Amino acid sequence: MQDQALAPGLYLVATPIGNLDDITLRALRVLTQADKIACEDTRQTQKLLNHFAIATPTISYHLFNEAARAQELLAELKAGARIAIVSDAGTPGIADPGGQLAQAAIRAGIAVSPIPGANAAISALIASGLSAETFTYHGFLESKSGARRTQLEALPRGPHTHLFYETPHRILEALSDVASLFGDQQHVVVARELTKLHEEFLRGTVLEVRGMLAARTQVRGEMVLLFQLPPEERAPQTQSIAAAVEELARLEGIPEKDALKRIARERNVSKSDAYRELQREQAKLKR
Ligand code: SAM
């Protein structure tokens, strides 16, 4: 480990996403020598610091006090402090706090240094089997089905890997949306519990991967969802609900309410989901 003194400035320090061995020597040095560590959750970070016998004082820095705390930390940085910022796990600023303070520090002319290390998206990508040549990290998928489907529909097609953070209680719904928009045979990868004891990569068609997860008593763990979409012309086109309703009215004279019921049954979705999707499509047409 290099033993030079730590220069004043802000250090964005990556910490492990599960396996404590993934801390870097440089991260340990910076965390030891910093005047203060700003943490997303001080109790969580204290476990890491105890493990590595680091006694640096900590303060909380999270979504709810980010703006106010940033001002305080900025004043200390201007006075020459060395401040490390860490999130609960992984790289600060990536779906985690850190970005606002980094921007404010840069504007104030303070040195900002990355201390690279673990990150769930990049770890998932490199072992996914999908191309890492061009990829987009999208952060968390939208939580509501309508917004999620709009987000998925807007993704560019072709040889490009898309990465999403997802939670265990929403992954099945998210995979259903992927299947209904891009077809049951769409290839996906779910990277679960990376670097931890139960690390696993589920690879296959969206139907297979969803089936593997749905067969479990409970879907648990942290996960990243990855896929590439086929080029536009080969993408399976699912008829919109609005078009299907209109077709049933035109060809068979079925009223909208009954048409919706039939479509929901055929597509294996609830009537309320089919209705919400119809409203979403109609709103999109009006825009
Ligand atoms: N800053 C973190 C990073 O650099 O990856 C991400 C923090 S974000 C609040 C937490 C999300 O990251 C989880 O919901 C999950 O999608 C993903 N994640 C974090 N750790 C993971 C792991 N060990 N395995 C798979 N996904 C993980």
PDB file of N, CA and C in Angstrom, residues 163-217:
ATOM      1  N   LEU A 163     -29.114  -2.462 -19.568  1.00  0.00           N
ATOM      2  CA  LEU A 163     -28.971  -2.945 -18.185  1.00  0.00           C
ATOM      3  C   LEU A 163     -29.902  -2.175 -17.261  1.00  0.00           C
ATOM      4  N   PHE A 164     -30.586  -2.907 -16.402  1.00  0.00           N
ATOM      5  CA  PHE A 164     -31.503  -2.286 -15.441  1.00  0.00           C
ATOM      6  C   PHE A 164     -31.273  -2.864 -14.054  1.00  0.00           C
ATOM      7  N   TYR A 165     -31.362  -2.019 -13.045  1.00  0.00           N
ATOM      8  CA  TYR A 165     -31.447  -2.523 -11.685  1.00  0.00           C
ATOM      9  C   TYR A 165     -32.922  -2.856 -11.441  1.00  0.00           C
ATOM     10  N   GLU A 166     -33.172  -3.944 -10.729  1.00  0.00           N
ATOM     11  CA  GLU A 166     -34.557  -4.315 -10.452  1.00  0.00           C
ATOM     12  C   GLU A 166     -34.638  -4.933  -9.063  1.00  0.00           C
ATOM     13  N   THR A 167     -35.828  -4.847  -8.473  1.00  0.00           N
ATOM     14  CA  THR A 167     -35.996  -5.379  -7.117  1.00  0.00           C
ATOM     15  C   THR A 167     -36.669  -6.751  -7.195  1.00  0.00           C
ATOM     16  N   PRO A 168     -36.469  -7.598  -6.164  1.00  0.00           N
ATOM     17  CA  PRO A 168     -37.056  -8.941  -6.231  1.00  0.00           C
ATOM     18  C   PRO A 168     -38.580  -8.915  -6.300  1.00  0.00           C
ATOM     19  N   HIS A 169     -39.232  -7.897  -5.691  1.00  0.00           N
ATOM     20  CA  HIS A 169     -40.700  -7.941  -5.726  1.00  0.00           C
ATOM     21  C   HIS A 169     -41.282  -7.420  -7.035  1.00  0.00           C
ATOM     22  N   ARG A 170     -40.446  -6.882  -7.928  1.00  0.00           N
ATOM     23  CA  ARG A 170     -41.001  -6.396  -9.205  1.00  0.00           C
ATOM     24  C   ARG A 170     -40.482  -7.176 -10.411  1.00  0.00           C
ATOM     25  N   ILE A 171     -39.507  -8.072 -10.197  1.00  0.00           N
ATOM     26  CA  ILE A 171     -38.849  -8.696 -11.359  1.00  0.00           C
ATOM     27  C   ILE A 171     -39.832  -9.512 -12.209  1.00  0.00           C
ATOM     28  N   LEU A 172     -40.789 -10.218 -11.571  1.00  0.00           N
ATOM     29  CA  LEU A 172     -41.697 -11.058 -12.367  1.00  0.00           C
ATOM     30  C   LEU A 172     -42.579 -10.195 -13.268  1.00  0.00           C
ATOM     31  N   GLU A 173     -43.074  -9.084 -12.694  1.00  0.00           N
ATOM     32  CA  GLU A 173     -43.895  -8.165 -13.504  1.00  0.00           C
ATOM     33  C   GLU A 173     -43.065  -7.566 -14.633  1.00  0.00           C
ATOM     34  N   ALA A 174     -41.834  -7.206 -14.311  1.00  0.00           N
ATOM     35  CA  ALA A 174     -40.968  -6.595 -15.328  1.00  0.00           C
ATOM     36  C   ALA A 174     -40.732  -7.582 -16.473  1.00  0.00           C
ATOM     37  N   LEU A 175     -40.497  -8.862 -16.123  1.00  0.00           N
ATOM     38  CA  LEU A 175     -40.252  -9.873 -17.166  1.00  0.00           C
ATOM     39  C   LEU A 175     -41.529 -10.102 -17.989  1.00  0.00           C
ATOM     40  N   SER A 176     -42.693 -10.023 -17.341  1.00  0.00           N
ATOM     41  CA  SER A 176     -43.951 -10.169 -18.101  1.00  0.00           C
ATOM     42  C   SER A 176     -44.061  -9.047 -19.125  1.00  0.00           C
ATOM     43  N   ASP A 177     -43.680  -7.829 -18.727  1.00  0.00           N
ATOM     44  CA  ASP A 177     -43.753  -6.704 -19.668  1.00  0.00           C
ATOM     45  C   ASP A 177     -42.758  -6.896 -20.818  1.00  0.00           C
ATOM     46  N   VAL A 178     -41.559  -7.388 -20.491  1.00  0.00           N
ATOM     47  CA  VAL A 178     -40.567  -7.635 -21.548  1.00  0.00           C
ATOM     48  C   VAL A 178     -41.143  -8.662 -22.533  1.00  0.00           C
ATOM     49  N   ALA A 179     -41.758  -9.731 -21.984  1.00  0.00           N
ATOM     50  CA  ALA A 179     -42.319 -10.789 -22.841  1.00  0.00           C
ATOM     51  C   ALA A 179     -43.449 -10.254 -23.705  1.00  0.00           C
ATOM     52  N   SER A 180     -44.314  -9.425 -23.119  1.00  0.00           N
ATOM     53  CA  SER A 180     -45.467  -9.006 -23.923  1.00  0.00           C
ATOM     54  C   SER A 180     -45.053  -7.984 -24.980  1.00  0.00           C
ATOM     55  N   LEU A 181     -43.987  -7.218 -24.701  1.00  0.00           N
ATOM     56  CA  LEU A 181     -43.566  -6.233 -25.711  1.00  0.00           C
ATOM     57  C   LEU A 181     -42.641  -6.819 -26.770  1.00  0.00           C
ATOM     58  N   PHE A 182     -41.756  -7.728 -26.367  1.00  0.00           N
ATOM     59  CA  PHE A 182     -40.730  -8.194 -27.309  1.00  0.00           C
ATOM     60  C   PHE A 182     -40.853  -9.679 -27.664  1.00  0.00           C
ATOM     61  N   GLY A 183     -41.854 -10.324 -27.080  1.00  0.00           N
ATOM     62  CA  GLY A 183     -42.086 -11.731 -27.415  1.00  0.00           C
ATOM     63  C   GLY A 183     -41.496 -12.671 -26.368  1.00  0.00           C
ATOM     64  N   ASP A 184     -42.113 -13.859 -26.238  1.00  0.00           N
ATOM     65  CA  ASP A 184     -41.692 -14.862 -25.238  1.00  0.00           C
ATOM     66  C   ASP A 184     -40.268 -15.344 -25.457  1.00  0.00           C
ATOM     67  N   GLN A 185     -39.799 -15.251 -26.720  1.00  0.00           N
ATOM     68  CA  GLN A 185     -38.490 -15.817 -27.041  1.00  0.00           C
ATOM     69  C   GLN A 185     -37.338 -14.820 -26.860  1.00  0.00           C
ATOM     70  N   GLN A 186     -37.658 -13.619 -26.422  1.00  0.00           N
ATOM     71  CA  GLN A 186     -36.623 -12.612 -26.171  1.00  0.00           C
ATOM     72  C   GLN A 186     -35.601 -13.170 -25.161  1.00  0.00           C
ATOM     73  N   HIS A 187     -34.313 -13.107 -25.497  1.00  0.00           N
ATOM     74  CA  HIS A 187     -33.269 -13.588 -24.589  1.00  0.00           C
ATOM     75  C   HIS A 187     -33.025 -12.561 -23.482  1.00  0.00           C
ATOM     76  N   VAL A 188     -32.962 -13.013 -22.235  1.00  0.00           N
ATOM     77  CA  VAL A 188     -32.643 -12.096 -21.133  1.00  0.00           C
ATOM     78  C   VAL A 188     -31.636 -12.763 -20.185  1.00  0.00           C
ATOM     79  N   VAL A 189     -30.993 -11.930 -19.389  1.00  0.00           N
ATOM     80  CA  VAL A 189     -30.109 -12.431 -18.323  1.00  0.00           C
ATOM     81  C   VAL A 189     -30.526 -11.732 -17.032  1.00  0.00           C
ATOM     82  N   VAL A 190     -30.675 -12.517 -15.967  1.00  0.00           N
ATOM     83  CA  VAL A 190     -30.883 -11.925 -14.638  1.00  0.00           C
ATOM     84  C   VAL A 190     -29.666 -12.323 -13.809  1.00  0.00           C
ATOM     85  N   ALA A 191     -28.914 -11.301 -13.365  1.00  0.00           N
ATOM     86  CA  ALA A 191     -27.706 -11.544 -12.561  1.00  0.00           C
ATOM     87  C   ALA A 191     -28.072 -11.256 -11.110  1.00  0.00           C
ATOM     88  N   ARG A 192     -28.042 -12.317 -10.287  1.00  0.00           N
ATOM     89  CA  ARG A 192     -28.525 -12.193  -8.882  1.00  0.00           C
ATOM     90  C   ARG A 192     -27.389 -12.354  -7.895  1.00  0.00           C
ATOM     91  N   GLU A 193     -27.470 -11.572  -6.832  1.00  0.00           N
ATOM     92  CA  GLU A 193     -26.591 -11.752  -5.669  1.00  0.00           C
ATOM     93  C   GLU A 193     -25.107 -11.812  -6.055  1.00  0.00           C
ATOM     94  N   LEU A 194     -24.713 -10.902  -6.920  1.00  0.00           N
ATOM     95  CA  LEU A 194     -23.336 -10.905  -7.425  1.00  0.00           C
ATOM     96  C   LEU A 194     -22.322 -10.794  -6.295  1.00  0.00           C
ATOM     97  N   THR A 195     -21.283 -11.545  -6.417  1.00  0.00           N
ATOM     98  CA  THR A 195     -20.139 -11.616  -5.481  1.00  0.00           C
ATOM     99  C   THR A 195     -20.518 -12.238  -4.137  1.00  0.00           C
ATOM    100  N   LYS A 196     -21.786 -12.642  -3.976  1.00  0.00           N
ATOM    101  CA  LYS A 196     -22.211 -13.228  -2.700  1.00  0.00           C
ATOM    102  C   LYS A 196     -22.240 -14.749  -2.822  1.00  0.00           C
ATOM    103  N   LEU A 197     -22.523 -15.391  -1.694  1.00  0.00           N
ATOM    104  CA  LEU A 197     -22.529 -16.856  -1.630  1.00  0.00           C
ATOM    105  C   LEU A 197     -23.469 -17.464  -2.677  1.00  0.00           C
ATOM    106  N   HIS A 198     -24.651 -16.856  -2.842  1.00  0.00           N
ATOM    107  CA  HIS A 198     -25.644 -17.438  -3.750  1.00  0.00           C
ATOM    108  C   HIS A 198     -25.688 -16.730  -5.100  1.00  0.00           C
ATOM    109  N   GLU A 199     -24.539 -16.248  -5.542  1.00  0.00           N
ATOM    110  CA  GLU A 199     -24.476 -15.584  -6.861  1.00  0.00           C
ATOM    111  C   GLU A 199     -25.003 -16.522  -7.941  1.00  0.00           C
ATOM    112  N   GLU A 200     -25.828 -15.994  -8.848  1.00  0.00           N
ATOM    113  CA  GLU A 200     -26.264 -16.819  -9.978  1.00  0.00           C
ATOM    114  C   GLU A 200     -26.617 -15.958 -11.183  1.00  0.00           C
ATOM    115  N   PHE A 201     -26.431 -16.553 -12.350  1.00  0.00           N
ATOM    116  CA  PHE A 201     -26.828 -15.926 -13.606  1.00  0.00           C
ATOM    117  C   PHE A 201     -27.916 -16.789 -14.209  1.00  0.00           C
ATOM    118  N   LEU A 202     -29.112 -16.209 -14.406  1.00  0.00           N
ATOM    119  CA  LEU A 202     -30.186 -16.932 -15.088  1.00  0.00           C
ATOM    120  C   LEU A 202     -30.198 -16.426 -16.522  1.00  0.00           C
ATOM    121  N   ARG A 203     -29.936 -17.322 -17.455  1.00  0.00           N
ATOM    122  CA  ARG A 203     -29.874 -16.920 -18.867  1.00  0.00           C
ATOM    123  C   ARG A 203     -30.853 -17.767 -19.649  1.00  0.00           C
ATOM    124  N   GLY A 204     -31.565 -17.152 -20.597  1.00  0.00           N
ATOM    125  CA  GLY A 204     -32.487 -17.927 -21.430  1.00  0.00           C
ATOM    126  C   GLY A 204     -33.532 -17.023 -22.024  1.00  0.00           C
ATOM    127  N   THR A 205     -34.603 -17.651 -22.570  1.00  0.00           N
ATOM    128  CA  THR A 205     -35.685 -16.804 -23.086  1.00  0.00           C
ATOM    129  C   THR A 205     -36.378 -16.184 -21.873  1.00  0.00           C
ATOM    130  N   VAL A 206     -37.076 -15.079 -22.112  1.00  0.00           N
ATOM    131  CA  VAL A 206     -37.737 -14.408 -20.996  1.00  0.00           C
ATOM    132  C   VAL A 206     -38.763 -15.346 -20.357  1.00  0.00           C
ATOM    133  N   LEU A 207     -39.360 -16.208 -21.168  1.00  0.00           N
ATOM    134  CA  LEU A 207     -40.328 -17.172 -20.660  1.00  0.00           C
ATOM    135  C   LEU A 207     -39.643 -18.149 -19.691  1.00  0.00           C
ATOM    136  N   GLU A 208     -38.457 -18.651 -20.109  1.00  0.00           N
ATOM    137  CA  GLU A 208     -37.726 -19.616 -19.266  1.00  0.00           C
ATOM    138  C   GLU A 208     -37.270 -18.962 -17.963  1.00  0.00           C
ATOM    139  N   VAL A 209     -36.660 -17.777 -18.089  1.00  0.00           N
ATOM    140  CA  VAL A 209     -36.098 -17.121 -16.900  1.00  0.00           C
ATOM    141  C   VAL A 209     -37.216 -16.737 -15.930  1.00  0.00           C
ATOM    142  N   ARG A 210     -38.330 -16.235 -16.473  1.00  0.00           N
ATOM    143  CA  ARG A 210     -39.458 -15.883 -15.611  1.00  0.00           C
ATOM    144  C   ARG A 210     -39.978 -17.142 -14.903  1.00  0.00           C
ATOM    145  N   GLY A 211     -40.043 -18.231 -15.674  1.00  0.00           N
ATOM    146  CA  GLY A 211     -40.521 -19.506 -15.118  1.00  0.00           C
ATOM    147  C   GLY A 211     -39.616 -19.985 -13.981  1.00  0.00           C
ATOM    148  N   MET A 212     -38.283 -19.854 -14.163  1.00  0.00           N
ATOM    149  CA  MET A 212     -37.352 -20.314 -13.115  1.00  0.00           C
ATOM    150  C   MET A 212     -37.577 -19.518 -11.830  1.00  0.00           C
ATOM    151  N   LEU A 213     -37.768 -18.203 -11.978  1.00  0.00           N
ATOM    152  CA  LEU A 213     -37.953 -17.357 -10.786  1.00  0.00           C
ATOM    153  C   LEU A 213     -39.327 -17.591 -10.155  1.00  0.00           C
ATOM    154  N   ALA A 214     -40.346 -17.724 -11.015  1.00  0.00           N
ATOM    155  CA  ALA A 214     -41.717 -17.887 -10.506  1.00  0.00           C
ATOM    156  C   ALA A 214     -41.867 -19.210  -9.759  1.00  0.00           C
ATOM    157  N   ALA A 215     -41.025 -20.202 -10.107  1.00  0.00           N
ATOM    158  CA  ALA A 215     -41.133 -21.519  -9.468  1.00  0.00           C
ATOM    159  C   ALA A 215     -40.594 -21.490  -8.037  1.00  0.00           C
ATOM    160  N   ARG A 216     -39.917 -20.410  -7.646  1.00  0.00           N
ATOM    161  CA  ARG A 216     -39.348 -20.351  -6.297  1.00  0.00           C
ATOM    162  C   ARG A 216     -40.413 -19.911  -5.289  1.00  0.00           C
ATOM    163  N   THR A 217     -40.284 -20.386  -4.064  1.00  0.00           N
ATOM    164  CA  THR A 217     -41.255 -19.999  -3.039  1.00  0.00           C
ATOM    165  C   THR A 217     -41.259 -18.480  -2.892  1.00  0.00           C
TER     166      THR A 217
END
